[in-house]
PDB file of C-alpha atoms in Angstrom:
ATOM      1  CA  MET A  24       0.000   0.000   0.000  1.00  0.00           C
ATOM      2  CA  PHE A  25       1.397   3.378  -0.994  1.00  0.00           C
ATOM      3  CA  VAL A  26       1.260   5.695   2.041  1.00  0.00           C
ATOM      4  CA  PRO A  27       2.494   9.298   1.670  1.00  0.00           C
ATOM      5  CA  SER A  28       4.490  10.345   4.701  1.00  0.00           C
ATOM      6  CA  PHE A  29       1.931  12.861   5.982  1.00  0.00           C
ATOM      7  CA  TYR A  30      -0.742  10.117   6.129  1.00  0.00           C
ATOM      8  CA  ARG A  31       1.357   7.882   8.377  1.00  0.00           C
ATOM      9  CA  GLU A  32       0.884   7.817  12.137  1.00  0.00           C
ATOM     10  CA  ALA A  33       3.991   6.881  14.105  1.00  0.00           C
ATOM     11  CA  ASP A  34       1.927   5.695  17.074  1.00  0.00           C
ATOM     12  CA  SER A  35       1.077   2.038  16.349  1.00  0.00           C
ATOM     13  CA  SER A  36      -2.010   2.266  18.575  1.00  0.00           C
ATOM     14  CA  TRP A  37      -3.823   3.859  15.592  1.00  0.00           C
ATOM     15  CA  MET A  38      -3.482   0.614  13.641  1.00  0.00           C
ATOM     16  CA  VAL A  39      -4.274  -1.635  16.598  1.00  0.00           C
ATOM     17  CA  ASP A  40      -7.435   0.352  17.387  1.00  0.00           C
ATOM     18  CA  LEU A  41      -8.560   0.264  13.753  1.00  0.00           C
ATOM     19  CA  ILE A  42      -8.203  -3.525  13.603  1.00  0.00           C
ATOM     20  CA  ARG A  43     -10.071  -4.029  16.876  1.00  0.00           C
ATOM     21  CA  ASP A  44     -12.850  -1.611  15.888  1.00  0.00           C
ATOM     22  CA  ASN A  45     -13.144  -2.977  12.324  1.00  0.00           C
ATOM     23  CA  PRO A  46     -12.296  -6.697  12.610  1.00  0.00           C
ATOM     24  CA  LEU A  47     -13.888  -7.871   9.353  1.00  0.00           C
ATOM     25  CA  ALA A  48     -10.762  -8.286   7.220  1.00  0.00           C
ATOM     26  CA  LEU A  49     -10.318  -8.973   3.547  1.00  0.00           C
ATOM     27  CA  ALA A  50      -7.823 -11.848   3.300  1.00  0.00           C
ATOM     28  CA  VAL A  51      -5.901 -11.922   0.018  1.00  0.00           C
ATOM     29  CA  ALA A  52      -3.624 -14.655  -1.358  1.00  0.00           C
ATOM     30  CA  ASN A  53      -2.122 -15.098  -4.818  1.00  0.00           C
ATOM     31  CA  GLY A  54      -3.415 -18.547  -5.657  1.00  0.00           C
ATOM     32  CA  SER A  55      -2.369 -20.316  -8.850  1.00  0.00           C
ATOM     33  CA  SER A  56      -2.114 -18.704 -12.262  1.00  0.00           C
ATOM     34  CA  GLU A  57      -5.313 -20.507 -13.313  1.00  0.00           C
ATOM     35  CA  ASP A  58      -7.369 -19.562 -10.277  1.00  0.00           C
ATOM     36  CA  GLY A  59      -6.043 -16.027  -9.898  1.00  0.00           C
ATOM     37  CA  PRO A  60      -5.894 -14.230  -6.543  1.00  0.00           C
ATOM     38  CA  PHE A  61      -8.272 -15.292  -3.774  1.00  0.00           C
ATOM     39  CA  ALA A  62     -10.056 -12.755  -1.565  1.00  0.00           C
ATOM     40  CA  THR A  63     -12.269 -13.672   1.394  1.00  0.00           C
ATOM     41  CA  HIS A  64     -13.975 -11.476   3.994  1.00  0.00           C
ATOM     42  CA  LEU A  65     -13.535 -12.968   7.443  1.00  0.00           C
ATOM     43  CA  PRO A  66     -13.459 -11.982  11.125  1.00  0.00           C
ATOM     44  CA  VAL A  67     -10.040 -11.588  12.725  1.00  0.00           C
ATOM     45  CA  ILE A  68      -9.001 -11.176  16.361  1.00  0.00           C
ATOM     46  CA  PHE A  69      -5.756 -10.753  18.244  1.00  0.00           C
ATOM     47  CA  SER A  70      -4.676 -14.018  19.817  1.00  0.00           C
ATOM     48  CA  PRO A  71      -5.488 -14.109  23.552  1.00  0.00           C
ATOM     49  CA  ASP A  72      -1.768 -14.855  23.979  1.00  0.00           C
ATOM     50  CA  THR A  73      -1.123 -11.271  22.798  1.00  0.00           C
ATOM     51  CA  ALA A  74      -1.962  -9.952  26.268  1.00  0.00           C
ATOM     52  CA  GLY A  75       0.650  -9.515  28.956  1.00  0.00           C
ATOM     53  CA  ASP A  76       4.040  -8.254  27.854  1.00  0.00           C
ATOM     54  CA  TRP A  77       2.919  -7.243  24.348  1.00  0.00           C
ATOM     55  CA  SER A  78       4.733  -4.102  23.176  1.00  0.00           C
ATOM     56  CA  GLY A  79       1.788  -2.895  21.102  1.00  0.00           C
ATOM     57  CA  GLU A  80       3.706  -3.228  17.829  1.00  0.00           C
ATOM     58  CA  LEU A  81       1.943  -5.340  15.205  1.00  0.00           C
ATOM     59  CA  PRO A  82       5.012  -7.158  13.774  1.00  0.00           C
ATOM     60  CA  GLY A  83       5.621 -10.188  15.937  1.00  0.00           C
ATOM     61  CA  THR A  84       2.106 -10.515  17.256  1.00  0.00           C
ATOM     62  CA  THR A  85      -0.386 -13.236  16.270  1.00  0.00           C
ATOM     63  CA  LEU A  86      -3.824 -12.851  14.723  1.00  0.00           C
ATOM     64  CA  LEU A  87      -6.495 -15.550  14.576  1.00  0.00           C
ATOM     65  CA  GLY A  88      -9.055 -16.029  11.822  1.00  0.00           C
ATOM     66  CA  HIS A  89     -11.332 -18.623  10.289  1.00  0.00           C
ATOM     67  CA  MET A  90     -13.219 -19.355   7.087  1.00  0.00           C
ATOM     68  CA  ASN A  91     -15.345 -22.107   5.577  1.00  0.00           C
ATOM     69  CA  ARG A  92     -13.276 -25.166   4.649  1.00  0.00           C
ATOM     70  CA  ALA A  93     -15.442 -25.536   1.522  1.00  0.00           C
ATOM     71  CA  ASN A  94     -14.051 -22.213   0.284  1.00  0.00           C
ATOM     72  CA  PRO A  95     -11.445 -22.873  -2.478  1.00  0.00           C
ATOM     73  CA  HIS A  96      -9.384 -20.156  -0.808  1.00  0.00           C
ATOM     74  CA  TRP A  97      -8.838 -22.466   2.186  1.00  0.00           C
ATOM     75  CA  THR A  98      -7.487 -25.235  -0.040  1.00  0.00           C
ATOM     76  CA  ALA A  99      -5.151 -22.776  -1.765  1.00  0.00           C
ATOM     77  CA  LEU A 100      -3.633 -21.607   1.522  1.00  0.00           C
ATOM     78  CA  GLU A 101      -0.350 -23.218   2.503  1.00  0.00           C
ATOM     79  CA  ASN A 102       1.472 -23.426   5.822  1.00  0.00           C
ATOM     80  CA  ASP A 103       4.304 -20.896   5.987  1.00  0.00           C
ATOM     81  CA  GLY A 104       2.735 -19.039   3.071  1.00  0.00           C
ATOM     82  CA  VAL A 105       2.178 -15.283   3.114  1.00  0.00           C
ATOM     83  CA  LEU A 106      -1.313 -13.876   3.648  1.00  0.00           C
ATOM     84  CA  LEU A 107      -2.398 -10.253   3.361  1.00  0.00           C
ATOM     85  CA  LEU A 108      -5.182  -8.969   5.611  1.00  0.00           C
ATOM     86  CA  THR A 109      -6.711  -5.579   4.834  1.00  0.00           C
ATOM     87  CA  PHE A 110      -8.851  -3.677   7.324  1.00  0.00           C
ATOM     88  CA  THR A 111     -10.945  -0.628   6.423  1.00  0.00           C
ATOM     89  CA  GLY A 112     -11.849   1.987   9.012  1.00  0.00           C
ATOM     90  CA  PRO A 113     -13.976   5.139   8.861  1.00  0.00           C
ATOM     91  CA  HIS A 114     -14.088   6.883   5.488  1.00  0.00           C
ATOM     92  CA  THR A 115     -16.170   9.567   3.810  1.00  0.00           C
ATOM     93  CA  TYR A 116     -16.388  11.950   0.871  1.00  0.00           C
ATOM     94  CA  VAL A 117     -14.991  15.475   1.252  1.00  0.00           C
ATOM     95  CA  SER A 118     -16.847  18.106  -0.765  1.00  0.00           C
ATOM     96  CA  PRO A 119     -14.914  21.236  -1.850  1.00  0.00           C
ATOM     97  CA  THR A 120     -17.749  23.323  -0.405  1.00  0.00           C
ATOM     98  CA  VAL A 121     -16.290  22.600   3.027  1.00  0.00           C
ATOM     99  CA  TYR A 122     -12.938  24.123   2.076  1.00  0.00           C
ATOM    100  CA  GLU A 123     -14.436  27.557   1.324  1.00  0.00           C
ATOM    101  CA  VAL A 124     -11.510  28.244  -1.029  1.00  0.00           C
ATOM    102  CA  THR A 125     -11.122  28.248  -4.812  1.00  0.00           C
ATOM    103  CA  PRO A 126      -9.728  26.457  -6.706  1.00  0.00           C
ATOM    104  CA  ALA A 127     -10.299  23.152  -4.920  1.00  0.00           C
ATOM    105  CA  ALA A 128     -10.861  19.499  -5.707  1.00  0.00           C
ATOM    106  CA  PRO A 129     -13.024  16.889  -3.996  1.00  0.00           C
ATOM    107  CA  THR A 130     -11.400  13.917  -2.304  1.00  0.00           C
ATOM    108  CA  TRP A 131     -12.125  10.980  -0.034  1.00  0.00           C
ATOM    109  CA  ASN A 132     -10.825  10.747   3.513  1.00  0.00           C
ATOM    110  CA  PHE A 133     -10.244   7.167   4.568  1.00  0.00           C
ATOM    111  CA  THR A 134      -8.398   4.910   6.993  1.00  0.00           C
ATOM    112  CA  ALA A 135      -6.955   1.477   6.301  1.00  0.00           C
ATOM    113  CA  VAL A 136      -4.439  -1.010   7.652  1.00  0.00           C
ATOM    114  CA  HIS A 137      -2.679  -3.727   5.646  1.00  0.00           C
ATOM    115  CA  VAL A 138      -1.139  -6.592   7.593  1.00  0.00           C
ATOM    116  CA  ARG A 139       1.137  -9.273   6.148  1.00  0.00           C
ATOM    117  CA  GLY A 140       2.127 -12.423   7.941  1.00  0.00           C
ATOM    118  CA  VAL A 141       3.121 -16.066   7.826  1.00  0.00           C
ATOM    119  CA  LEU A 142       0.187 -18.466   7.903  1.00  0.00           C
ATOM    120  CA  GLU A 143      -0.276 -21.550  10.063  1.00  0.00           C
ATOM    121  CA  LYS A 144      -3.367 -23.633   9.277  1.00  0.00           C
ATOM    122  CA  ILE A 145      -4.894 -25.267  12.354  1.00  0.00           C
ATOM    123  CA  ASP A 146      -5.764 -28.943  11.915  1.00  0.00           C
ATOM    124  CA  SER A 147      -6.824 -29.839  15.450  1.00  0.00           C
ATOM    125  CA  THR A 148     -10.584 -29.814  16.070  1.00  0.00           C
ATOM    126  CA  GLU A 149     -10.076 -28.673  19.666  1.00  0.00           C
ATOM    127  CA  GLU A 150      -7.769 -25.822  18.637  1.00  0.00           C
ATOM    128  CA  THR A 151     -10.222 -24.777  15.937  1.00  0.00           C
ATOM    129  CA  LEU A 152     -13.014 -24.804  18.501  1.00  0.00           C
ATOM    130  CA  GLU A 153     -10.890 -22.605  20.775  1.00  0.00           C
ATOM    131  CA  VAL A 154     -10.386 -20.098  17.931  1.00  0.00           C
ATOM    132  CA  VAL A 155     -14.157 -19.959  17.434  1.00  0.00           C
ATOM    133  CA  GLN A 156     -14.751 -19.514  21.166  1.00  0.00           C
ATOM    134  CA  SER A 157     -12.049 -16.851  21.455  1.00  0.00           C
ATOM    135  CA  THR A 158     -13.665 -14.998  18.549  1.00  0.00           C
ATOM    136  CA  VAL A 159     -17.066 -15.121  20.252  1.00  0.00           C
ATOM    137  CA  ARG A 160     -15.592 -13.835  23.528  1.00  0.00           C
ATOM    138  CA  ALA A 161     -13.793 -10.963  21.813  1.00  0.00           C
ATOM    139  CA  PHE A 162     -16.789  -9.836  19.761  1.00  0.00           C
ATOM    140  CA  GLU A 163     -19.365 -10.258  22.531  1.00  0.00           C
ATOM    141  CA  GLU A 164     -17.200  -8.029  24.727  1.00  0.00           C
ATOM    142  CA  ALA A 165     -16.676  -5.420  22.013  1.00  0.00           C
ATOM    143  CA  PHE A 166     -19.974  -5.474  20.104  1.00  0.00           C
ATOM    144  CA  GLY A 167     -22.440  -7.876  21.741  1.00  0.00           C
ATOM    145  CA  ASP A 168     -24.532  -8.150  24.872  1.00  0.00           C
ATOM    146  CA  GLY A 169     -22.428 -10.650  26.784  1.00  0.00           C
ATOM    147  CA  TRP A 170     -24.042 -13.751  25.287  1.00  0.00           C
ATOM    148  CA  ASP A 171     -23.167 -16.936  27.178  1.00  0.00           C
ATOM    149  CA  MET A 172     -22.127 -19.616  24.656  1.00  0.00           C
ATOM    150  CA  THR A 173     -22.132 -22.476  27.195  1.00  0.00           C
ATOM    151  CA  GLU A 174     -25.390 -24.041  26.031  1.00  0.00           C
ATOM    152  CA  SER A 175     -24.289 -23.861  22.381  1.00  0.00           C
ATOM    153  CA  LEU A 176     -20.938 -25.638  22.731  1.00  0.00           C
ATOM    154  CA  ASP A 177     -22.375 -28.971  21.569  1.00  0.00           C
ATOM    155  CA  TYR A 178     -23.687 -27.211  18.473  1.00  0.00           C
ATOM    156  CA  PHE A 179     -20.261 -25.607  17.957  1.00  0.00           C
ATOM    157  CA  ARG A 180     -18.676 -29.086  18.026  1.00  0.00           C
ATOM    158  CA  LYS A 181     -21.045 -30.236  15.279  1.00  0.00           C
ATOM    159  CA  ILE A 182     -20.197 -27.397  12.905  1.00  0.00           C
ATOM    160  CA  VAL A 183     -16.501 -26.895  13.704  1.00  0.00           C
ATOM    161  CA  PRO A 184     -15.282 -29.650  11.296  1.00  0.00           C
ATOM    162  CA  ALA A 185     -16.403 -27.316   8.491  1.00  0.00           C
ATOM    163  CA  VAL A 186     -14.346 -24.430   9.905  1.00  0.00           C
ATOM    164  CA  GLY A 187     -10.839 -23.673   8.700  1.00  0.00           C
ATOM    165  CA  ALA A 188      -8.995 -21.769  11.421  1.00  0.00           C
ATOM    166  CA  PHE A 189      -5.543 -20.251  11.160  1.00  0.00           C
ATOM    167  CA  ARG A 190      -2.879 -18.278  12.990  1.00  0.00           C
ATOM    168  CA  LEU A 191      -1.091 -15.408  11.297  1.00  0.00           C
ATOM    169  CA  LYS A 192       2.302 -14.367  12.657  1.00  0.00           C
ATOM    170  CA  VAL A 193       2.490 -10.718  11.643  1.00  0.00           C
ATOM    171  CA  THR A 194       5.679  -9.757   9.816  1.00  0.00           C
ATOM    172  CA  GLY A 195       4.702  -6.271   8.656  1.00  0.00           C
ATOM    173  CA  ALA A 196       1.937  -3.678   8.832  1.00  0.00           C
ATOM    174  CA  GLU A 197       1.139  -0.390   7.132  1.00  0.00           C
ATOM    175  CA  GLY A 198      -1.540   2.092   8.049  1.00  0.00           C
ATOM    176  CA  MET A 199      -2.941   4.948   5.986  1.00  0.00           C
ATOM    177  CA  PHE A 200      -4.887   7.608   7.855  1.00  0.00           C
ATOM    178  CA  LYS A 201      -5.880  10.163   5.209  1.00  0.00           C
ATOM    179  CA  LEU A 202      -7.586  12.786   7.354  1.00  0.00           C
ATOM    180  CA  SER A 203      -6.941  16.094   5.551  1.00  0.00           C
ATOM    181  CA  GLN A 204      -3.449  16.479   7.035  1.00  0.00           C
ATOM    182  CA  GLU A 205      -2.318  18.069   3.771  1.00  0.00           C
ATOM    183  CA  GLN A 206      -4.707  20.991   4.268  1.00  0.00           C
ATOM    184  CA  PRO A 207      -3.999  24.223   6.190  1.00  0.00           C
ATOM    185  CA  ALA A 208      -5.121  24.084   9.820  1.00  0.00           C
ATOM    186  CA  GLU A 209      -8.155  26.326   9.278  1.00  0.00           C
ATOM    187  CA  VAL A 210      -9.391  24.214   6.358  1.00  0.00           C
ATOM    188  CA  ARG A 211      -8.803  20.976   8.255  1.00  0.00           C
ATOM    189  CA  ASP A 212     -10.814  22.426  11.145  1.00  0.00           C
ATOM    190  CA  ARG A 213     -13.738  23.186   8.832  1.00  0.00           C
ATOM    191  CA  VAL A 214     -13.617  19.635   7.475  1.00  0.00           C
ATOM    192  CA  TRP A 215     -13.596  18.231  11.014  1.00  0.00           C
ATOM    193  CA  LYS A 216     -16.563  20.387  12.073  1.00  0.00           C
ATOM    194  CA  SER A 217     -18.611  19.433   9.025  1.00  0.00           C
ATOM    195  CA  PHE A 218     -18.005  15.729   9.727  1.00  0.00           C
ATOM    196  CA  ASP A 219     -18.603  16.058  13.458  1.00  0.00           C
ATOM    197  CA  GLN A 220     -21.993  17.657  12.826  1.00  0.00           C
ATOM    198  CA  GLY A 221     -22.923  15.343   9.942  1.00  0.00           C
ATOM    199  CA  ALA A 222     -25.843  12.943   9.912  1.00  0.00           C
ATOM    200  CA  CYS A 223     -23.705  10.110   8.509  1.00  0.00           C
ATOM    201  CA  THR A 224     -22.132   7.724  11.025  1.00  0.00           C
ATOM    202  CA  TYR A 225     -19.019   7.407   8.850  1.00  0.00           C
ATOM    203  CA  GLN A 226     -18.579  11.179   8.934  1.00  0.00           C
ATOM    204  CA  ARG A 227     -18.784  11.303  12.724  1.00  0.00           C
ATOM    205  CA  GLU A 228     -16.382   8.368  13.078  1.00  0.00           C
ATOM    206  CA  THR A 229     -13.956  10.092  10.725  1.00  0.00           C
ATOM    207  CA  ALA A 230     -14.261  13.277  12.788  1.00  0.00           C
ATOM    208  CA  ARG A 231     -13.429  11.296  15.913  1.00  0.00           C
ATOM    209  CA  LEU A 232     -10.197  10.127  14.358  1.00  0.00           C
ATOM    210  CA  MET A 233      -9.382  13.611  13.094  1.00  0.00           C
ATOM    211  CA  SER A 234      -9.690  14.873  16.655  1.00  0.00           C
ATOM    212  CA  ARG A 235      -6.775  12.575  17.584  1.00  0.00           C
ATOM    213  CA  LEU A 236      -4.423  14.325  15.180  1.00  0.00           C
ATOM    214  CA  PRO A 237      -1.708  16.490  16.753  1.00  0.00           C
TER     215      PRO A 237
END
């Protein structure tokens, strides 16, 4: 991903927060020349083992994901192969009317993180079940209502043979946070205010990120 220097954020917490807040990743792998590249949308979490002494830097940490084993993408994946995960955060259109200057051009403010890593496919049914349970715990805490999965574990065991779970050891990560940093301060402030007062959820979420800028 091409990231101009003024759209980079040195603090890695920006990327970590974006992944946690927007965990539906697009997983991309080359595949064979006949099949072309594979792309699958799937939920991704940080491994529970990430807690503790984790430095907060993405390279070196482990992500967990899963997809349907019937997906040809799963068959194409190889242990020790490279997988790209892309995460998209808040984004919205920027109209030149907000700039209040002429000439001007419209643009799109957006946030994204690309993560590359080495793949390990999980073969064990019990380990796959643990990935599914860990995913439920993470998402119930972040987005759900604290659903108790205890009474559904037998059902989980019935469906888990169809689940392809994996670990991804992160080797590199890039984040692009295009939030009008190239604009003069007074113009950037007008953009932020227009988003903050907008009716669109994406606009307000983009404004929230803009408020974190130095």
